[in-house]
PDB file of C-alpha atoms in Angstrom:
ATOM      1  CA  MET A   4     -11.219  60.704 -19.743  1.00  0.00           C
ATOM      2  CA  ASN A   5      -9.465  58.151 -22.466  1.00  0.00           C
ATOM      3  CA  GLY A   6     -12.527  58.448 -24.499  1.00  0.00           C
ATOM      4  CA  LYS A   7     -14.769  57.077 -22.063  1.00  0.00           C
ATOM      5  CA  GLU A   8     -18.118  58.590 -20.955  1.00  0.00           C
ATOM      6  CA  VAL A   9     -18.261  59.461 -17.755  1.00  0.00           C
ATOM      7  CA  VAL A  10     -21.466  59.409 -15.104  1.00  0.00           C
ATOM      8  CA  THR A  11     -21.427  60.782 -11.902  1.00  0.00           C
ATOM      9  CA  GLY A  12     -17.454  60.550 -11.694  1.00  0.00           C
ATOM     10  CA  ILE A  13     -17.107  56.959 -12.949  1.00  0.00           C
ATOM     11  CA  ALA A  14     -15.983  56.198 -16.354  1.00  0.00           C
ATOM     12  CA  LEU A  15     -18.383  53.712 -18.247  1.00  0.00           C
ATOM     13  CA  GLY A  16     -16.232  50.489 -18.660  1.00  0.00           C
ATOM     14  CA  ASP A  17     -14.623  50.311 -15.529  1.00  0.00           C
ATOM     15  CA  ASN A  18     -15.833  47.351 -13.350  1.00  0.00           C
ATOM     16  CA  ILE A  19     -18.923  47.904 -11.612  1.00  0.00           C
ATOM     17  CA  ASN A  20     -19.132  45.423  -8.713  1.00  0.00           C
ATOM     18  CA  MET A  21     -22.369  46.122  -7.160  1.00  0.00           C
ATOM     19  CA  LEU A  22     -24.852  48.653  -7.698  1.00  0.00           C
ATOM     20  CA  LEU A  23     -27.085  49.887  -4.793  1.00  0.00           C
ATOM     21  CA  PHE A  24     -30.333  51.885  -5.278  1.00  0.00           C
ATOM     22  CA  PHE A  25     -31.217  53.348  -1.513  1.00  0.00           C
ATOM     23  CA  LYS A  26     -34.622  54.779  -2.468  1.00  0.00           C
ATOM     24  CA  GLN A  27     -35.792  51.781  -4.366  1.00  0.00           C
ATOM     25  CA  LYS A  28     -34.533  49.275  -1.817  1.00  0.00           C
ATOM     26  CA  LEU A  29     -32.412  47.439  -4.417  1.00  0.00           C
ATOM     27  CA  VAL A  30     -28.913  45.696  -4.523  1.00  0.00           C
ATOM     28  CA  LEU A  31     -27.866  44.642  -8.469  1.00  0.00           C
ATOM     29  CA  PHE A  32     -25.084  42.102  -7.728  1.00  0.00           C
ATOM     30  CA  SER A  33     -22.416  41.844 -10.543  1.00  0.00           C
ATOM     31  CA  VAL A  34     -22.052  37.923 -11.296  1.00  0.00           C
ATOM     32  CA  PRO A  35     -18.740  37.570 -13.352  1.00  0.00           C
ATOM     33  CA  LYS A  36     -19.179  36.655 -16.969  1.00  0.00           C
ATOM     34  CA  THR A  37     -23.169  37.057 -16.944  1.00  0.00           C
ATOM     35  CA  GLY A  38     -23.288  40.085 -19.617  1.00  0.00           C
ATOM     36  CA  THR A  39     -24.333  42.883 -16.647  1.00  0.00           C
ATOM     37  CA  THR A  40     -21.757  45.415 -18.132  1.00  0.00           C
ATOM     38  CA  ALA A  41     -24.141  47.045 -19.906  1.00  0.00           C
ATOM     39  CA  LEU A  42     -27.405  46.788 -17.611  1.00  0.00           C
ATOM     40  CA  GLU A  43     -25.022  48.140 -14.880  1.00  0.00           C
ATOM     41  CA  ALA A  44     -23.939  51.259 -17.495  1.00  0.00           C
ATOM     42  CA  ALA A  45     -27.691  52.044 -17.979  1.00  0.00           C
ATOM     43  CA  ALA A  46     -28.451  51.813 -14.415  1.00  0.00           C
ATOM     44  CA  LEU A  47     -25.666  53.739 -12.951  1.00  0.00           C
ATOM     45  CA  PRO A  48     -27.153  57.101 -13.282  1.00  0.00           C
ATOM     46  CA  TYR A  49     -29.979  55.880 -11.046  1.00  0.00           C
ATOM     47  CA  ALA A  50     -27.666  54.109  -8.215  1.00  0.00           C
ATOM     48  CA  SER A  51     -27.020  55.616  -5.262  1.00  0.00           C
ATOM     49  CA  ALA A  52     -23.486  53.817  -4.615  1.00  0.00           C
ATOM     50  CA  ALA A  53     -21.291  51.630  -6.943  1.00  0.00           C
ATOM     51  CA  ILE A  54     -18.835  49.419  -5.723  1.00  0.00           C
ATOM     52  CA  LEU A  55     -15.687  49.554  -7.948  1.00  0.00           C
ATOM     53  CA  ASP A  56     -12.738  49.240  -5.520  1.00  0.00           C
ATOM     54  CA  PRO A  57     -10.898  48.154  -3.413  1.00  0.00           C
ATOM     55  CA  PRO A  58      -9.730  44.977  -5.256  1.00  0.00           C
ATOM     56  CA  GLY A  59     -10.698  42.857  -2.159  1.00  0.00           C
ATOM     57  CA  MET A  60     -14.384  44.033  -2.885  1.00  0.00           C
ATOM     58  CA  LYS A  61     -14.194  42.999  -6.764  1.00  0.00           C
ATOM     59  CA  HIS A  62     -17.278  41.274  -7.665  1.00  0.00           C
ATOM     60  CA  VAL A  63     -19.224  41.461  -3.973  1.00  0.00           C
ATOM     61  CA  SER A  64     -20.734  38.217  -3.536  1.00  0.00           C
ATOM     62  CA  VAL A  65     -24.194  38.070  -1.698  1.00  0.00           C
ATOM     63  CA  SER A  66     -22.536  36.477   1.319  1.00  0.00           C
ATOM     64  CA  ARG A  67     -20.059  39.100   1.782  1.00  0.00           C
ATOM     65  CA  TYR A  68     -22.683  41.749   0.986  1.00  0.00           C
ATOM     66  CA  GLN A  69     -24.774  40.220   3.840  1.00  0.00           C
ATOM     67  CA  ALA A  70     -21.911  40.248   6.402  1.00  0.00           C
ATOM     68  CA  GLN A  71     -20.142  43.611   5.708  1.00  0.00           C
ATOM     69  CA  LEU A  72     -22.609  45.828   3.525  1.00  0.00           C
ATOM     70  CA  ALA A  73     -25.953  45.087   4.185  1.00  0.00           C
ATOM     71  CA  PRO A  74     -26.120  46.214   7.922  1.00  0.00           C
ATOM     72  CA  PHE A  75     -24.709  49.553   7.001  1.00  0.00           C
ATOM     73  CA  PHE A  76     -27.344  50.370   4.428  1.00  0.00           C
ATOM     74  CA  GLU A  77     -30.090  48.654   5.900  1.00  0.00           C
ATOM     75  CA  ALA A  78     -29.628  50.510   9.252  1.00  0.00           C
ATOM     76  CA  ARG A  79     -30.087  53.572   7.486  1.00  0.00           C
ATOM     77  CA  GLY A  80     -33.128  52.736   5.445  1.00  0.00           C
ATOM     78  CA  LYS A  81     -34.589  51.138   8.198  1.00  0.00           C
ATOM     79  CA  GLN A  82     -35.472  47.858   6.164  1.00  0.00           C
ATOM     80  CA  PRO A  83     -33.875  45.180   3.950  1.00  0.00           C
ATOM     81  CA  HIS A  84     -33.003  45.812   0.686  1.00  0.00           C
ATOM     82  CA  GLU A  85     -34.211  43.353  -2.078  1.00  0.00           C
ATOM     83  CA  THR A  86     -31.392  41.846  -4.180  1.00  0.00           C
ATOM     84  CA  MET A  87     -31.122  40.877  -7.685  1.00  0.00           C
ATOM     85  CA  ALA A  88     -28.834  39.042 -10.136  1.00  0.00           C
ATOM     86  CA  ILE A  89     -28.265  37.545 -13.338  1.00  0.00           C
ATOM     87  CA  MET A  90     -27.070  33.798 -13.631  1.00  0.00           C
ATOM     88  CA  ARG A  91     -25.889  32.126 -16.977  1.00  0.00           C
ATOM     89  CA  GLU A  92     -26.291  28.708 -17.981  1.00  0.00           C
ATOM     90  CA  PRO A  93     -23.304  26.927 -16.481  1.00  0.00           C
ATOM     91  CA  ILE A  94     -21.672  25.332 -19.818  1.00  0.00           C
ATOM     92  CA  ASP A  95     -22.221  28.648 -21.441  1.00  0.00           C
ATOM     93  CA  TRP A  96     -20.776  30.405 -18.325  1.00  0.00           C
ATOM     94  CA  LEU A  97     -17.589  27.929 -18.317  1.00  0.00           C
ATOM     95  CA  GLY A  98     -17.458  28.578 -22.111  1.00  0.00           C
ATOM     96  CA  SER A  99     -17.163  32.329 -21.793  1.00  0.00           C
ATOM     97  CA  TRP A 100     -14.683  32.100 -19.017  1.00  0.00           C
ATOM     98  CA  TYR A 101     -12.442  29.420 -21.097  1.00  0.00           C
ATOM     99  CA  ARG A 102     -12.642  32.108 -23.928  1.00  0.00           C
ATOM    100  CA  TYR A 103     -11.920  35.193 -21.928  1.00  0.00           C
ATOM    101  CA  ARG A 104      -8.765  33.608 -20.787  1.00  0.00           C
ATOM    102  CA  ARG A 105      -7.575  32.302 -24.323  1.00  0.00           C
ATOM    103  CA  ARG A 106      -6.855  36.124 -25.309  1.00  0.00           C
ATOM    104  CA  ASP A 107      -3.607  36.783 -26.702  1.00  0.00           C
ATOM    105  CA  GLN A 108      -2.871  39.485 -23.506  1.00  0.00           C
ATOM    106  CA  ILE A 109      -2.359  36.733 -21.261  1.00  0.00           C
ATOM    107  CA  LYS A 110      -1.028  34.017 -23.354  1.00  0.00           C
ATOM    108  CA  GLY A 111       1.945  32.553 -21.122  1.00  0.00           C
ATOM    109  CA  LYS A 112       0.487  33.631 -17.931  1.00  0.00           C
ATOM    110  CA  PRO A 113      -0.822  30.992 -15.437  1.00  0.00           C
ATOM    111  CA  ASN A 114      -4.224  31.992 -15.884  1.00  0.00           C
ATOM    112  CA  SER A 115      -4.225  31.519 -19.559  1.00  0.00           C
ATOM    113  CA  THR A 116      -6.241  28.703 -21.431  1.00  0.00           C
ATOM    114  CA  ALA A 117      -4.211  29.220 -24.839  1.00  0.00           C
ATOM    115  CA  ASP A 118      -2.649  25.787 -24.491  1.00  0.00           C
ATOM    116  CA  VAL A 119      -5.720  23.908 -22.600  1.00  0.00           C
ATOM    117  CA  SER A 120      -8.686  22.207 -24.205  1.00  0.00           C
ATOM    118  CA  PHE A 121     -12.338  23.263 -23.052  1.00  0.00           C
ATOM    119  CA  ALA A 122     -12.434  19.740 -21.708  1.00  0.00           C
ATOM    120  CA  GLU A 123      -9.201  20.099 -20.038  1.00  0.00           C
ATOM    121  CA  PHE A 124     -10.493  23.365 -18.422  1.00  0.00           C
ATOM    122  CA  VAL A 125     -13.943  21.984 -17.330  1.00  0.00           C
ATOM    123  CA  GLU A 126     -11.987  19.078 -15.587  1.00  0.00           C
ATOM    124  CA  ALA A 127      -9.562  21.439 -13.807  1.00  0.00           C
ATOM    125  CA  TRP A 128     -12.339  23.752 -12.486  1.00  0.00           C
ATOM    126  CA  LEU A 129     -14.090  20.815 -11.020  1.00  0.00           C
ATOM    127  CA  LEU A 130     -10.919  19.848  -8.885  1.00  0.00           C
ATOM    128  CA  ASP A 131     -10.879  20.932  -5.218  1.00  0.00           C
ATOM    129  CA  THR A 132      -7.873  23.161  -5.872  1.00  0.00           C
ATOM    130  CA  PRO A 133      -7.983  23.803  -9.404  1.00  0.00           C
ATOM    131  CA  PRO A 134      -4.869  25.446 -11.398  1.00  0.00           C
ATOM    132  CA  ALA A 135      -4.829  28.886 -12.024  1.00  0.00           C
ATOM    133  CA  PHE A 136      -6.286  28.920 -15.355  1.00  0.00           C
ATOM    134  CA  ALA A 137      -9.272  27.350 -13.870  1.00  0.00           C
ATOM    135  CA  GLN A 138      -9.740  29.404 -10.475  1.00  0.00           C
ATOM    136  CA  ILE A 139     -13.129  31.230 -11.538  1.00  0.00           C
ATOM    137  CA  GLY A 140     -15.218  30.552  -8.593  1.00  0.00           C
ATOM    138  CA  ALA A 141     -18.704  29.124  -9.169  1.00  0.00           C
ATOM    139  CA  GLN A 142     -22.067  31.222  -9.711  1.00  0.00           C
ATOM    140  CA  ALA A 143     -23.589  29.019  -7.265  1.00  0.00           C
ATOM    141  CA  ARG A 144     -21.232  30.123  -4.182  1.00  0.00           C
ATOM    142  CA  PHE A 145     -21.316  33.812  -5.625  1.00  0.00           C
ATOM    143  CA  LEU A 146     -25.229  33.902  -5.279  1.00  0.00           C
ATOM    144  CA  GLY A 147     -25.390  31.606  -2.065  1.00  0.00           C
ATOM    145  CA  THR A 148     -25.543  32.605   1.490  1.00  0.00           C
ATOM    146  CA  ASP A 149     -23.255  31.301   4.412  1.00  0.00           C
ATOM    147  CA  THR A 150     -25.865  28.642   4.881  1.00  0.00           C
ATOM    148  CA  ALA A 151     -25.874  27.669   1.209  1.00  0.00           C
ATOM    149  CA  GLN A 152     -29.152  28.876   0.161  1.00  0.00           C
ATOM    150  CA  ILE A 153     -29.917  31.200  -2.782  1.00  0.00           C
ATOM    151  CA  GLY A 154     -29.167  34.697  -1.386  1.00  0.00           C
ATOM    152  CA  VAL A 155     -31.066  36.997  -3.865  1.00  0.00           C
ATOM    153  CA  ASP A 156     -34.614  37.850  -4.163  1.00  0.00           C
ATOM    154  CA  HIS A 157     -34.902  38.177  -7.803  1.00  0.00           C
ATOM    155  CA  LEU A 158     -32.490  35.977  -9.987  1.00  0.00           C
ATOM    156  CA  PHE A 159     -32.867  36.217 -14.057  1.00  0.00           C
ATOM    157  CA  ARG A 160     -31.550  34.045 -16.855  1.00  0.00           C
ATOM    158  CA  TYR A 161     -28.942  35.379 -18.968  1.00  0.00           C
ATOM    159  CA  ASP A 162     -30.903  34.377 -21.800  1.00  0.00           C
ATOM    160  CA  LYS A 163     -33.738  36.407 -20.600  1.00  0.00           C
ATOM    161  CA  MET A 164     -31.971  39.453 -20.062  1.00  0.00           C
ATOM    162  CA  ASP A 165     -35.220  41.547 -21.415  1.00  0.00           C
ATOM    163  CA  GLN A 166     -36.831  40.260 -18.047  1.00  0.00           C
ATOM    164  CA  ALA A 167     -34.257  41.499 -15.938  1.00  0.00           C
ATOM    165  CA  VAL A 168     -34.048  44.902 -17.781  1.00  0.00           C
ATOM    166  CA  ALA A 169     -38.279  45.222 -17.437  1.00  0.00           C
ATOM    167  CA  PHE A 170     -37.881  44.607 -13.783  1.00  0.00           C
ATOM    168  CA  LEU A 171     -34.954  47.340 -13.283  1.00  0.00           C
ATOM    169  CA  GLU A 172     -36.891  49.704 -15.387  1.00  0.00           C
ATOM    170  CA  GLN A 173     -39.999  49.125 -13.408  1.00  0.00           C
ATOM    171  CA  ARG A 174     -38.285  49.407 -10.092  1.00  0.00           C
ATOM    172  CA  LEU A 175     -36.037  52.647 -11.043  1.00  0.00           C
ATOM    173  CA  GLY A 176     -39.082  54.209 -13.100  1.00  0.00           C
ATOM    174  CA  GLY A 177     -36.733  54.790 -16.162  1.00  0.00           C
ATOM    175  CA  ARG A 178     -35.278  53.308 -19.091  1.00  0.00           C
ATOM    176  CA  CYS A 179     -32.078  50.841 -18.588  1.00  0.00           C
ATOM    177  CA  SER A 180     -31.564  49.805 -22.551  1.00  0.00           C
TER     178      SER A 180
END
């Protein structure tokens, strides 16, 4: 499998976009650039479903989950699922995106920040219509509902990942580290 460990047919290192734990009535959202890859890999063996594809479902947002997936899963479980996510401090989150888009593999492409300062990146991100290099979305929109409310029941800070791990381990009844 190209050197990747495989759990339930999913190669670790693949982009996991959402994990659903049906018996525990819990959904873990994968907010981009919040360091959840290792947490998702550790929790994957406990998951009932993992959204990996199609590309249109990449990084399933809270509002998309509520509109398209929750009715399906919750009808079978006869009650709503609780939701959880990790959120990163905004400047740190922007810095992570900026560095990610500076990598050599995309240099010269429209989404590269190789020739842009961090200040220029942030200013572009704030525009109503940002250029390709600054089109990264926003954590608040990802985690929000259609009515602009926070859409997750359990929101953890990126710099307090240990709290998210402890919560997930308690809910799943197993180690996620």
